[in-house]
Short mmCIF file of C-alpha atoms and ligand atoms in Angstrom, two decimals:
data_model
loop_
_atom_site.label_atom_id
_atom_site.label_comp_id
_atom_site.label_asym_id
_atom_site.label_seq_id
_atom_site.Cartn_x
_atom_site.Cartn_y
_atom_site.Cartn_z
CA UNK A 1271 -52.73 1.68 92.10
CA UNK A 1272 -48.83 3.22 91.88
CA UNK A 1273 -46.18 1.16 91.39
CA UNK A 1274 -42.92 2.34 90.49
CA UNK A 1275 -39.91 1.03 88.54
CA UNK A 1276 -36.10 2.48 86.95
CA UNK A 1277 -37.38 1.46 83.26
CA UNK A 1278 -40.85 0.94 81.84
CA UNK A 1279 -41.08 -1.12 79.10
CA UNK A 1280 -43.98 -0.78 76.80
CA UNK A 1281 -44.23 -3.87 74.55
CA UNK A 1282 -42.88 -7.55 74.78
CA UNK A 1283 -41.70 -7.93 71.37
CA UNK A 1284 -38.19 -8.74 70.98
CA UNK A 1285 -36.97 -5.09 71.71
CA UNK A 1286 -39.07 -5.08 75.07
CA UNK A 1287 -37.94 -8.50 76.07
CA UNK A 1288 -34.34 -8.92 74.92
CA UNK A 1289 -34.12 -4.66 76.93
CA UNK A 1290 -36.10 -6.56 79.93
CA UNK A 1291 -33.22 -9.15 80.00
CA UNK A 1292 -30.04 -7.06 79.26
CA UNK A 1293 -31.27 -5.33 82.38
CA UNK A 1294 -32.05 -7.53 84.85
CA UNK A 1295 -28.71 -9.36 84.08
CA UNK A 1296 -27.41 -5.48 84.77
CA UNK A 1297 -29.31 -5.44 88.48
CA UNK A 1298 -31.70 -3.14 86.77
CA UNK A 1299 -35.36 -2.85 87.62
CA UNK A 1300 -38.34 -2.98 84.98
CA UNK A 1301 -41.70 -3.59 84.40
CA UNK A 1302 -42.78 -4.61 80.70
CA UNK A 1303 -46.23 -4.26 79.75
CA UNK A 1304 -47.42 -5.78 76.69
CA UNK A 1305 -51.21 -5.42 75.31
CA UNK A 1306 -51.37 -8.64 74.08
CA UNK A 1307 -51.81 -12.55 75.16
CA UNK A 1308 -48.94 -14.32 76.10
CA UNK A 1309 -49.65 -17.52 73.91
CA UNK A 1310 -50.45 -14.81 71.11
CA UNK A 1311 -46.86 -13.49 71.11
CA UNK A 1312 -45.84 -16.50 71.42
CA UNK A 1313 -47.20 -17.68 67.90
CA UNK A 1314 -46.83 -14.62 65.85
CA UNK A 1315 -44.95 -15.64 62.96
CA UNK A 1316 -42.47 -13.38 61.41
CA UNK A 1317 -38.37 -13.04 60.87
CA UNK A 1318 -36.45 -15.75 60.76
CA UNK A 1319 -32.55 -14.37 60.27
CA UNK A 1320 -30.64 -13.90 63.25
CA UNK A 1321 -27.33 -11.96 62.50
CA UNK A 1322 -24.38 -13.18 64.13
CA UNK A 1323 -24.38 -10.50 66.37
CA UNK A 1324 -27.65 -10.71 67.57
CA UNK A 1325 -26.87 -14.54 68.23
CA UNK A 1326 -23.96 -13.46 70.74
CA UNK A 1327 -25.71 -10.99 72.04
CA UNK A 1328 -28.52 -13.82 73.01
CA UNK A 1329 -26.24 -16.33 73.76
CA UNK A 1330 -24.18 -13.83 76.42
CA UNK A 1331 -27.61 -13.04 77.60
CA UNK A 1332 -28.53 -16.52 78.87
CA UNK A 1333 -31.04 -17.23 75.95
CA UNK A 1334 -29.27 -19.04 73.67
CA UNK A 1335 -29.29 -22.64 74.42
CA UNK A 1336 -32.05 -23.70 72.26
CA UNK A 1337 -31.68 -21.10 69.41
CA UNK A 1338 -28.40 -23.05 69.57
CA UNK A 1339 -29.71 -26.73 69.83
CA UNK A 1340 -32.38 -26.16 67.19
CA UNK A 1341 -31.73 -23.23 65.62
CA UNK A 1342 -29.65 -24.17 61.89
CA UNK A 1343 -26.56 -21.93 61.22
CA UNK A 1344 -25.86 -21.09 57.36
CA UNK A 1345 -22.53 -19.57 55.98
CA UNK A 1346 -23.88 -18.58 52.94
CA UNK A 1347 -27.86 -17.49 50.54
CA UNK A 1348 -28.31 -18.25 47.14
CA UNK A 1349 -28.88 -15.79 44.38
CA UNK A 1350 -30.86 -17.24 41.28
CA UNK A 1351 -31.69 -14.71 38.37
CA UNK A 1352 -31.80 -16.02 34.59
CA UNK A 1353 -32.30 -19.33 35.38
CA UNK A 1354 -28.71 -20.08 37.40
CA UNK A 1355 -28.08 -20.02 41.11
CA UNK A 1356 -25.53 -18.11 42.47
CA UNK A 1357 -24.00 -19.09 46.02
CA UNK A 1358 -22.71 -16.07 48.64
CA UNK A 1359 -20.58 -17.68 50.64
CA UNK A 1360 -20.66 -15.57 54.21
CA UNK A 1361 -17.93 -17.34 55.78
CA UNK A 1362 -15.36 -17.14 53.08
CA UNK A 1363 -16.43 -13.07 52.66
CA UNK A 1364 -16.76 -11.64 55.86
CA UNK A 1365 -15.95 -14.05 58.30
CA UNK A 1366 -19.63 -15.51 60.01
CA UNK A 1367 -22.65 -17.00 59.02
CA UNK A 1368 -26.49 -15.90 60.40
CA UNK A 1369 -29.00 -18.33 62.37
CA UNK A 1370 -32.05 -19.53 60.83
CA UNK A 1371 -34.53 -19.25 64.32
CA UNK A 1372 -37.79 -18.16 64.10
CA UNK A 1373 -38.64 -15.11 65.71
CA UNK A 1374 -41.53 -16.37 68.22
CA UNK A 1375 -38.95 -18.90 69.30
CA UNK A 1376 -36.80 -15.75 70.73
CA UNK A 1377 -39.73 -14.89 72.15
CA UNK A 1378 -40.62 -17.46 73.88
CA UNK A 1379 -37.13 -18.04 74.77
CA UNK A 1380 -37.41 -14.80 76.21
CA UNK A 1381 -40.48 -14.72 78.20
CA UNK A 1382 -39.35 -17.97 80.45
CA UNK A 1383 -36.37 -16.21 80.86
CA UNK A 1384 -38.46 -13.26 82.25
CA UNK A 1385 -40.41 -14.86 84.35
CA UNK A 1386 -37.82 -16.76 85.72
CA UNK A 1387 -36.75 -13.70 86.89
CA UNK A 1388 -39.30 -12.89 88.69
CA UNK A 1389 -39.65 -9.50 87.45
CA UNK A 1390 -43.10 -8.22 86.19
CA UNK A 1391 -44.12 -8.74 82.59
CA UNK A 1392 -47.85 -8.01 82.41
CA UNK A 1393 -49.98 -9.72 79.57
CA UNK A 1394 -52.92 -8.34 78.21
CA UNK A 1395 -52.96 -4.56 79.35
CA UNK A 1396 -55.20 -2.10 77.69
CA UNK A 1397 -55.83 1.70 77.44
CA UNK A 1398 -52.03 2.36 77.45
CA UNK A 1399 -50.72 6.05 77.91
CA UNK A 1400 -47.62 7.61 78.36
CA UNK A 1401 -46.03 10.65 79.67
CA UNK A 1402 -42.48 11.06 77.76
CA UNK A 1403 -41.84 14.39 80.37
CA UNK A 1404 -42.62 12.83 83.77
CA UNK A 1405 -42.20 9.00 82.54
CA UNK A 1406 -45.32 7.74 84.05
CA UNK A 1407 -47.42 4.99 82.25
CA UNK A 1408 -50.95 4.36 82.69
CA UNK A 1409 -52.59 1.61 82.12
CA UNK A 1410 -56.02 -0.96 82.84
CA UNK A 1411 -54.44 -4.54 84.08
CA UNK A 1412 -56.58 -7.18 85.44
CA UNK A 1413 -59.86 -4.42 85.36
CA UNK A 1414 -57.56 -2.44 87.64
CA UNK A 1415 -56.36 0.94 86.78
CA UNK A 1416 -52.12 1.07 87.04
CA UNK A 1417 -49.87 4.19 87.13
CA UNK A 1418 -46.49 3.22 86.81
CA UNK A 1419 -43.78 5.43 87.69
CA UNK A 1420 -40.31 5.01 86.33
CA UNK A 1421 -36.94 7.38 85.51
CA UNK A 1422 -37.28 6.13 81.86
CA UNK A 1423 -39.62 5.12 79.62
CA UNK A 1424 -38.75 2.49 76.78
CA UNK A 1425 -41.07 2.50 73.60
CA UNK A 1426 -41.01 -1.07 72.56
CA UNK A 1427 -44.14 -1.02 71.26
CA UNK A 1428 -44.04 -2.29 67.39
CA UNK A 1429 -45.26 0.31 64.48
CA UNK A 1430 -48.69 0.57 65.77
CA UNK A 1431 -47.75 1.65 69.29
CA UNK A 1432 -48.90 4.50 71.37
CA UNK A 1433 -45.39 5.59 72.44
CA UNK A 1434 -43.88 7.08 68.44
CA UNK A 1435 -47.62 9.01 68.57
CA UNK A 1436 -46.60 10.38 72.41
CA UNK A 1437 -44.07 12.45 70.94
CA UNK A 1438 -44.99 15.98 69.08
CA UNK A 1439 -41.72 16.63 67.31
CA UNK A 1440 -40.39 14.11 65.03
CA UNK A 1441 -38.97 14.56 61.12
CA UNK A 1442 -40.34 11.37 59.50
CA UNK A 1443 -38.62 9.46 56.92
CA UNK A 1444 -40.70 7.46 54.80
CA UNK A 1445 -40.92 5.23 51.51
CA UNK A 1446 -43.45 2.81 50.36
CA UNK A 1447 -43.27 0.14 48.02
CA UNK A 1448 -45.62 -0.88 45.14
CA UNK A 1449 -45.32 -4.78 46.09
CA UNK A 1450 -45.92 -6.50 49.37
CA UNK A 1451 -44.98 -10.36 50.28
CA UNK A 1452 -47.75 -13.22 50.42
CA UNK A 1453 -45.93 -15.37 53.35
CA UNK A 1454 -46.47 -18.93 53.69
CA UNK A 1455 -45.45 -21.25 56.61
CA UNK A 1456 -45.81 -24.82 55.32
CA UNK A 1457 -45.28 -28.41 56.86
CA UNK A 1458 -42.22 -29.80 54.38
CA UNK A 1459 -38.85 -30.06 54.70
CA UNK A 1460 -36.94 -27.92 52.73
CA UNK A 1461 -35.60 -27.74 48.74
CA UNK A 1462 -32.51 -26.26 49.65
CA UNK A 1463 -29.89 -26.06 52.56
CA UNK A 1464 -29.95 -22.43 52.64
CA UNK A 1465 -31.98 -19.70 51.76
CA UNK A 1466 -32.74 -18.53 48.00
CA UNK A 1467 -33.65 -14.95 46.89
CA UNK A 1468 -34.60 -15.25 43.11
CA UNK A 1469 -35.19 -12.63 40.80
CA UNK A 1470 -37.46 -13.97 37.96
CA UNK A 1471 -39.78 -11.89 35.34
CA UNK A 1472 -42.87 -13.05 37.35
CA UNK A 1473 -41.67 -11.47 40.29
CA UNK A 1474 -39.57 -12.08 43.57
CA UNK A 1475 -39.80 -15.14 45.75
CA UNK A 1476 -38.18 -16.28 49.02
CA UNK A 1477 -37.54 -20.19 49.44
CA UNK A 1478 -36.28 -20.31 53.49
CA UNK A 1479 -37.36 -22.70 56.35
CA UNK A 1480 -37.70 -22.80 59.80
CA UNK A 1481 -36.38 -26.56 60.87
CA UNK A 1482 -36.18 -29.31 58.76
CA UNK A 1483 -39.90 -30.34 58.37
CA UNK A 1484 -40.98 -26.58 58.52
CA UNK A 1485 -40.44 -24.38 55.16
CA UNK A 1486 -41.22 -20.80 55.16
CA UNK A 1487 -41.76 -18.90 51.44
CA UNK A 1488 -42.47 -16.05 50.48
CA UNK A 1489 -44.03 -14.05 46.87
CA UNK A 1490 -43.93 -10.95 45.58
CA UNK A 1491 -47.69 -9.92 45.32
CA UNK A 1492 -49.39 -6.52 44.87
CA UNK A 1493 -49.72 -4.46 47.58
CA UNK A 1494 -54.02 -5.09 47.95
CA UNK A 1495 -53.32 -8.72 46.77
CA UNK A 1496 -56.55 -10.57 48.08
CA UNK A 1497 -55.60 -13.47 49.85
CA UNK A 1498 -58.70 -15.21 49.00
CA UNK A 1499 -57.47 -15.01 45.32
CA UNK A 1500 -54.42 -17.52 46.57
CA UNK A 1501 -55.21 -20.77 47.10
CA UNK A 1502 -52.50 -23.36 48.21
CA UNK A 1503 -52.26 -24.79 44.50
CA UNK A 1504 -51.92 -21.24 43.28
CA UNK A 1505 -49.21 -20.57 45.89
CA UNK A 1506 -46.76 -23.71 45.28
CA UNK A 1507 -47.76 -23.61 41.29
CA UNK A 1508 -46.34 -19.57 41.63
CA UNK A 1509 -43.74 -20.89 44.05
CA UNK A 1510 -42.25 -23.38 41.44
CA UNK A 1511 -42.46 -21.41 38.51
CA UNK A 1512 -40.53 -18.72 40.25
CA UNK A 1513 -37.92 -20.61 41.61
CA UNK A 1514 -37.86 -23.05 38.56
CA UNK A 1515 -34.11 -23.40 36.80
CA UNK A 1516 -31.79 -24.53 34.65
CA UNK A 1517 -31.70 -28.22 35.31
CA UNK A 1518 -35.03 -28.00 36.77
CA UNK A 1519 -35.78 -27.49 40.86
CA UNK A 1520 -37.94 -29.47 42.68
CA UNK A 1521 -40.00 -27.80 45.43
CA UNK A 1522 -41.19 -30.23 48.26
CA UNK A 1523 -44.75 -28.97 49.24
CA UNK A 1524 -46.86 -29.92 52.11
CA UNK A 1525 -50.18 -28.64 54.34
CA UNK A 1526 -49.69 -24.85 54.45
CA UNK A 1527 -49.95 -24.09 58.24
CA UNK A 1528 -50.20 -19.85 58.43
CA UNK A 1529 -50.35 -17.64 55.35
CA UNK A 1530 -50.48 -13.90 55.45
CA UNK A 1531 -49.92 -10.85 52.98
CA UNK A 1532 -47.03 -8.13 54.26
CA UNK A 1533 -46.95 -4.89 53.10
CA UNK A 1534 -43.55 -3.11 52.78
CA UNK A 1535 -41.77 0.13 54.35
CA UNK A 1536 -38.69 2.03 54.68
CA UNK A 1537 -39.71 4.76 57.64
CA UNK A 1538 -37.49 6.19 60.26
CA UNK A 1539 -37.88 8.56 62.80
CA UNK A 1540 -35.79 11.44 64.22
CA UNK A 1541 -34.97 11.68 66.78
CA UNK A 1542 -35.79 8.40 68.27
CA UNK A 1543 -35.88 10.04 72.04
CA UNK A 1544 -37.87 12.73 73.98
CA UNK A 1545 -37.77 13.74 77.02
CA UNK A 1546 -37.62 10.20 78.74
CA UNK A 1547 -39.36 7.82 76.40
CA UNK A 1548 -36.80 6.23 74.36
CA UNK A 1549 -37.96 4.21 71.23
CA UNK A 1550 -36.72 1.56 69.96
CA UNK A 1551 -37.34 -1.16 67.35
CA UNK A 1552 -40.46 -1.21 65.00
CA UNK A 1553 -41.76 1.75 66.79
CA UNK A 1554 -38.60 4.29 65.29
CA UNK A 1555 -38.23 2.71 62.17
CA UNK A 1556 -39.64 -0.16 59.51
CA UNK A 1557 -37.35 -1.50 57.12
CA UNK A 1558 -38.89 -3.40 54.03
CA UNK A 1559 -38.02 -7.38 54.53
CA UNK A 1560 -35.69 -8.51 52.21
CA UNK A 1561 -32.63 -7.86 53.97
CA UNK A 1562 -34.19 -9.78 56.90
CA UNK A 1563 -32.83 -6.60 59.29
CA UNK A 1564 -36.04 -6.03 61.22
CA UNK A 1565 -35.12 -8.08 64.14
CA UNK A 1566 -31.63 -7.46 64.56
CA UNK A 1567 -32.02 -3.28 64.43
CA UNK A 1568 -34.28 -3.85 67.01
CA UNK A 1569 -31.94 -5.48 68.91
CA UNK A 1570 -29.04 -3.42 68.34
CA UNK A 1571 -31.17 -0.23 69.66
CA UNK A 1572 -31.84 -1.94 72.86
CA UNK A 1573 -28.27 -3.06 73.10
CA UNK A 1574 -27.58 0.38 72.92
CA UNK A 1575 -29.91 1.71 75.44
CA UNK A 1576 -29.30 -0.92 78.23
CA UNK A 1577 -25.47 0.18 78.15
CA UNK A 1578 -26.83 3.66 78.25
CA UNK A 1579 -28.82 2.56 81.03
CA UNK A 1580 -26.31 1.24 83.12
CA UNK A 1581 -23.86 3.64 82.38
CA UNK A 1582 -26.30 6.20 84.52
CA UNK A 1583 -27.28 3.98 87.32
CA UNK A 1584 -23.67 2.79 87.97
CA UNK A 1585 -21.44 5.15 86.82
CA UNK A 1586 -24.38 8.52 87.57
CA UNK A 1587 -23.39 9.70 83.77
CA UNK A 1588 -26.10 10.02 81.24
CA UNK A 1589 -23.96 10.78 78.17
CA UNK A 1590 -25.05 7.53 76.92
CA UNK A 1591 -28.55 8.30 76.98
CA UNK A 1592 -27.86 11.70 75.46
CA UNK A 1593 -26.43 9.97 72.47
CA UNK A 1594 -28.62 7.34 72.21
CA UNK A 1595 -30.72 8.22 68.99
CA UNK A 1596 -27.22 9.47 67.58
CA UNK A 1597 -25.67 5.95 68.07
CA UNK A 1598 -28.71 4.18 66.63
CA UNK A 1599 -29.62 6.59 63.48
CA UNK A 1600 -25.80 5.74 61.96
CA UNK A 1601 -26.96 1.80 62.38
CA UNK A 1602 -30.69 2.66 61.21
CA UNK A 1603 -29.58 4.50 58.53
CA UNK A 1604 -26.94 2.01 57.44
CA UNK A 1605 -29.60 -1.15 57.28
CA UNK A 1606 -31.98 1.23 55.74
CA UNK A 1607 -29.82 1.18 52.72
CA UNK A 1608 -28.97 -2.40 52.99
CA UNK A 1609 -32.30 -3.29 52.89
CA UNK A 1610 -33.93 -0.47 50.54
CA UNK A 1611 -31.03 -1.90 47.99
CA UNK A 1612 -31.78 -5.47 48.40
CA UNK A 1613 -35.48 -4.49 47.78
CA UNK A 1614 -34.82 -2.52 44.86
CA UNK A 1615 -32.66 -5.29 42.97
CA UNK A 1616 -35.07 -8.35 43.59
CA UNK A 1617 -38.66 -7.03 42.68
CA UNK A 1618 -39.76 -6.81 39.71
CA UNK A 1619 -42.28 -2.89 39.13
CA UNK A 1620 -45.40 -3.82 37.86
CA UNK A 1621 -45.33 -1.86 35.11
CA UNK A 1622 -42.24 -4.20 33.72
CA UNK A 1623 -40.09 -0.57 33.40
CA UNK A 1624 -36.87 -2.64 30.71
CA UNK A 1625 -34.34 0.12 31.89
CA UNK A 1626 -35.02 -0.99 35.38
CA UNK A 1627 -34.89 -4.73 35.06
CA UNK A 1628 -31.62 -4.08 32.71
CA UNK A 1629 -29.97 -2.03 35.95
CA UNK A 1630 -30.84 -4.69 37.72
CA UNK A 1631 -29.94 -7.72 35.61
CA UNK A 1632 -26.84 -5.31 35.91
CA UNK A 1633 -26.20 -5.16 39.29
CA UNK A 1634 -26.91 -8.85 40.23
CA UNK A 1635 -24.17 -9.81 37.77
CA UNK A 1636 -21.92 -7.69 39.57
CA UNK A 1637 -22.71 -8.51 43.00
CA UNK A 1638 -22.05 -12.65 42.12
CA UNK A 1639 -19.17 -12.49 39.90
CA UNK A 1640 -17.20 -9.17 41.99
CA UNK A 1641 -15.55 -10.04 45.50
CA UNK A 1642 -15.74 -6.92 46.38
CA UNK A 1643 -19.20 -6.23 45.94
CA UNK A 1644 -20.29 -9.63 47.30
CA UNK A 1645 -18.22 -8.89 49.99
CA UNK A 1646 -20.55 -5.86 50.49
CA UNK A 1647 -23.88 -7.99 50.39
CA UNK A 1648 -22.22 -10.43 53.16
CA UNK A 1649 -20.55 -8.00 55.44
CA UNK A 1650 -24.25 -6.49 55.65
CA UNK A 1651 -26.01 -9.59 55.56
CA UNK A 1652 -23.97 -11.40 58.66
CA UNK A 1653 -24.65 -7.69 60.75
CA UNK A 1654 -21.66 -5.07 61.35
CA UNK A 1655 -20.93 -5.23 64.44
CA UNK A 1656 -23.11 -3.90 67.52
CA UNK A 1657 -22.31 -0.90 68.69
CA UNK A 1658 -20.25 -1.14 72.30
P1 LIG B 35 -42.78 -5.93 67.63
O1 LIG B 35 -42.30 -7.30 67.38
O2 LIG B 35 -43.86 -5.38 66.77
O3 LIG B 35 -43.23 -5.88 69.16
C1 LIG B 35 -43.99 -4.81 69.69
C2 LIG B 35 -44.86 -5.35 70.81
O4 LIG B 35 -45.57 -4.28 71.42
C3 LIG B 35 -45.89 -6.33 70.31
O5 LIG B 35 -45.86 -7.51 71.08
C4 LIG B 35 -47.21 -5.58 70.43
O6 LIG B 35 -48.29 -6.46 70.67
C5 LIG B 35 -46.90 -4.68 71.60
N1 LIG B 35 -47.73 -3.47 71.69
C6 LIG B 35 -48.23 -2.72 70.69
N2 LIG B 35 -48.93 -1.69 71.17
C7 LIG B 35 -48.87 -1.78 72.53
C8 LIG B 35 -49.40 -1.01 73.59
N3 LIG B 35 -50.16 0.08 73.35
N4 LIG B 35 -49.16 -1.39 74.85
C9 LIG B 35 -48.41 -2.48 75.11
N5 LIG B 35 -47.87 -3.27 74.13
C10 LIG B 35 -48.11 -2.91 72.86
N6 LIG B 35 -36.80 -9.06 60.73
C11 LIG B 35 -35.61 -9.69 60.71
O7 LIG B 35 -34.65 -9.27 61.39
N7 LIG B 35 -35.37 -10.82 59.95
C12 LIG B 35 -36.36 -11.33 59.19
O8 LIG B 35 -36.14 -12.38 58.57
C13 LIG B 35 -37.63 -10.66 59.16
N8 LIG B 35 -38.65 -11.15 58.43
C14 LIG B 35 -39.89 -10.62 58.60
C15 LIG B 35 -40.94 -11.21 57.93
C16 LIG B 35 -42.22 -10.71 58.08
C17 LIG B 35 -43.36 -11.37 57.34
C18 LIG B 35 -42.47 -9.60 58.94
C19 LIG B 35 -43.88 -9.05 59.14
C20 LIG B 35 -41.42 -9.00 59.62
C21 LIG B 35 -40.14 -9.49 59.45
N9 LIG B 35 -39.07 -8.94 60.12
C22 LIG B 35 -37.83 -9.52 60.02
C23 LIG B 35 -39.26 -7.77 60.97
C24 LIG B 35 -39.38 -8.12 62.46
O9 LIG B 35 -40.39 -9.08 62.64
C25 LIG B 35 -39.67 -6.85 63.28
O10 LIG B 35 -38.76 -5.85 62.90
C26 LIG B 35 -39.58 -7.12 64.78
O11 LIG B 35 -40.72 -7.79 65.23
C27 LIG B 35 -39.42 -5.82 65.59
O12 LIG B 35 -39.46 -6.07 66.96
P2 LIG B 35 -40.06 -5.03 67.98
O13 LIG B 35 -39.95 -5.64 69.33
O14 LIG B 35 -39.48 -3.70 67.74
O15 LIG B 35 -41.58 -4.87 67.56
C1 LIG B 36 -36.99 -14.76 56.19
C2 LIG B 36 -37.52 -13.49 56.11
C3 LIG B 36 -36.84 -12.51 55.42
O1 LIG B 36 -37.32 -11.26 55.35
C4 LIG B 36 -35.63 -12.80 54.79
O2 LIG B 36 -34.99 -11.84 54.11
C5 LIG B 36 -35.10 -14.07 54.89
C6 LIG B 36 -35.79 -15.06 55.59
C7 LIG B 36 -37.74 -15.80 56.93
O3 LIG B 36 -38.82 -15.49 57.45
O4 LIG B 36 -37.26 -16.95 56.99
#
């Protein structure tokens, strides 16, 4: 069966979805295809820091009224290394604070918004394939073989997609990590009002939350860490020494609802277009968690596509889309550092290398006690500002 569209949008992550949305509200037409359940989607947990552009950008979008009725705003993280806490205050350095939302509440967010549009968003598709030279997709929906025809394909399809794999010619950029993250989601109310990224000699761990019953923590494991090896005593007994400190800290535990083990990536892509499959999100680029930038660059690419996008069907000129992997690389490549950096001064190697943990004793002494260079963490932190 043919159908055809303007845009076809492979994968209803947030890239697919908030593109989907940023389009219709343009009078663009698109069909998003996404190989998984809807409820599945729905309840895959993962980021949880919305920049402050990202939360605009949502917000002028229409989807914003319950990120901003339950979502919790914080002007500032914690630092804690040797035993003291050290406060970043975003407002007073650059100006904004981030949202604390969890990312399958976008998402959800996001797909009544779709389909109170009307516009198709097909669940559960399988044997996906796509042409990047005549933008045609094919695909199985229902036990019913689809070609969808479109002027422009978008890859929103995560790391694992089929859409990066379409295209012959791309320089990769790539560095792994020798630590991944054990994630917990947990029912208890937080320890803290905002988030804490500690440094300690047993390794890195992440006290944040997603409402105020709902904590979310996470611990710098090895990279094969066997989850079986981690049961919920281990996890909160790890959690407390790690976040212990002067004074003491008391950690509120609770049942553990979803745990998981995440390994960690810098990769990029170049370019992050061919012919006309544009990617965007996950599928050009992984950055490792601890800046919590995954989201947003996704985001920010499909900010910069839709204007692309309706630059060509209003205005008939496709410099936009000629530029596109141009505009996002300087972004990519910016929050690539930011988050490579952030990485590099919070984990501990596992070989205990003293000149490293000296550089960054160093460095985190700098960053809480310079404005400048605090100033630096924030501005990053909070999001520069979206391109357009
Ligand atoms: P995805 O969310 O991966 O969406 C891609 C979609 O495409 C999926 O729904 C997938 O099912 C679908 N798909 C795949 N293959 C196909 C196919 N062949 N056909 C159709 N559909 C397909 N980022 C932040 O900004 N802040 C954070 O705090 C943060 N914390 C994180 C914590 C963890 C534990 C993890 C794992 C990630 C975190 N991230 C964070 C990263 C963030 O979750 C991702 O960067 C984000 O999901 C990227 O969105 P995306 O739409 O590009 O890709
Ligand atoms: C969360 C995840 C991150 O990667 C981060 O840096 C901060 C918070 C979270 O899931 O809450």
């Amino acid at each position: 069966m043919p159908i055809r569209t303007q845009v076809a949008i492979v994968g209803a992550g947030p890239a697919g979805l908030v593109l989907a949305q940023l389009l219709h509200l343009r009078g663009i037409d698109s069909v998003v295809i996404e190989n998984r359940s809807r409820s599945y989607v729905e309840q895959r947990i993962r980021a949880g820091v919305l920049e402050h552009g990202t939360t605009d950008l949502l917000t002028d979008a229409g989807v914003g009224e319950r990120m901003h009725r339950e979502g919790m705003v914080h002007n500032g993280v914690e630092l804690l290394f040797d035993g003291e806490g050290h406060r970043i205050a975003f407002d007073e350095l650059a100006g904004k604070g981030i949202m604390v939302y969890g990312q399958h509440e976008v998402v959800k967010d996001l797909i009544a918004a779709r389909l109170a549009t009307g516009r198709p968003l097909y669940f559960e598709v399988s044997d996906v394939v796509v042409d990047p030279a005549a933008a045609v997709v094919r695909f199985v929906h229902d036990g019913q073989p689809v070609e969808l025809r479109a002027d422009y394909i978008a890859g929103c399809d995560g790391f694992h997609g089929v859409c990066r794999p379409a295209i012959a010619d791309l320089t990769v950029f790539e560095r792994e990590y020798p630590f991944a993250w054990l994630g917990i989601l947990a029912q208890a109310a937080p320890s803290s009002h905002e988030l804490i990224y500690a440094y300690s000699p047993r390794g890195f761990a992440l006290h944040s939350m997603r409402s105020p019953t709902v904590t979310r923590n996470y611990l710098q494991v090895a990279p094969d860490e066997d989850l079986d090896e981690w049961p919920d005593e281990r996890i909160w007994s790890e959690l407390r020494a790690r976040l212990d400190r002067h004074g003491g800290f008391t950690l509120t535990d609770g049942p553990i609802l979803e745990k998981g083990v995440t390994t960690m990536r810098s990769f990029v892509v170049e370019p992050m277009q061919h012919g006309r499959l544009f990617l965007a999100g996950d599928a050009a680029h992984i950055v490792p968690p601890t800046g919590a930038k995954g989201l947003n660059l996704a985001v920010a690419d499909v900010k910069v596509l839709a204007d692309a996008l309706e630059l060509f069907y209003v205005k008939g000129s496709d410099s936009g889309l000629a530029a596109y992997s141009t505009t996002c690389l300087r972004r990519v490549w910016r929050v690539q550092h930011f988050s490579w950096w952030m990485t590099s001064m919070l984990h501990r190697s596992r070989d205990g290398d003293p000149f490293e943990q000296q550089l960054q004793l160093s460095q985190l002494r700098y960053v809480v006690s310079s404005r400048a260079a605090a100033t630096s963490l924030a501005e990053n932190y909070v999001g520069l500002p979206l391109p357009g």
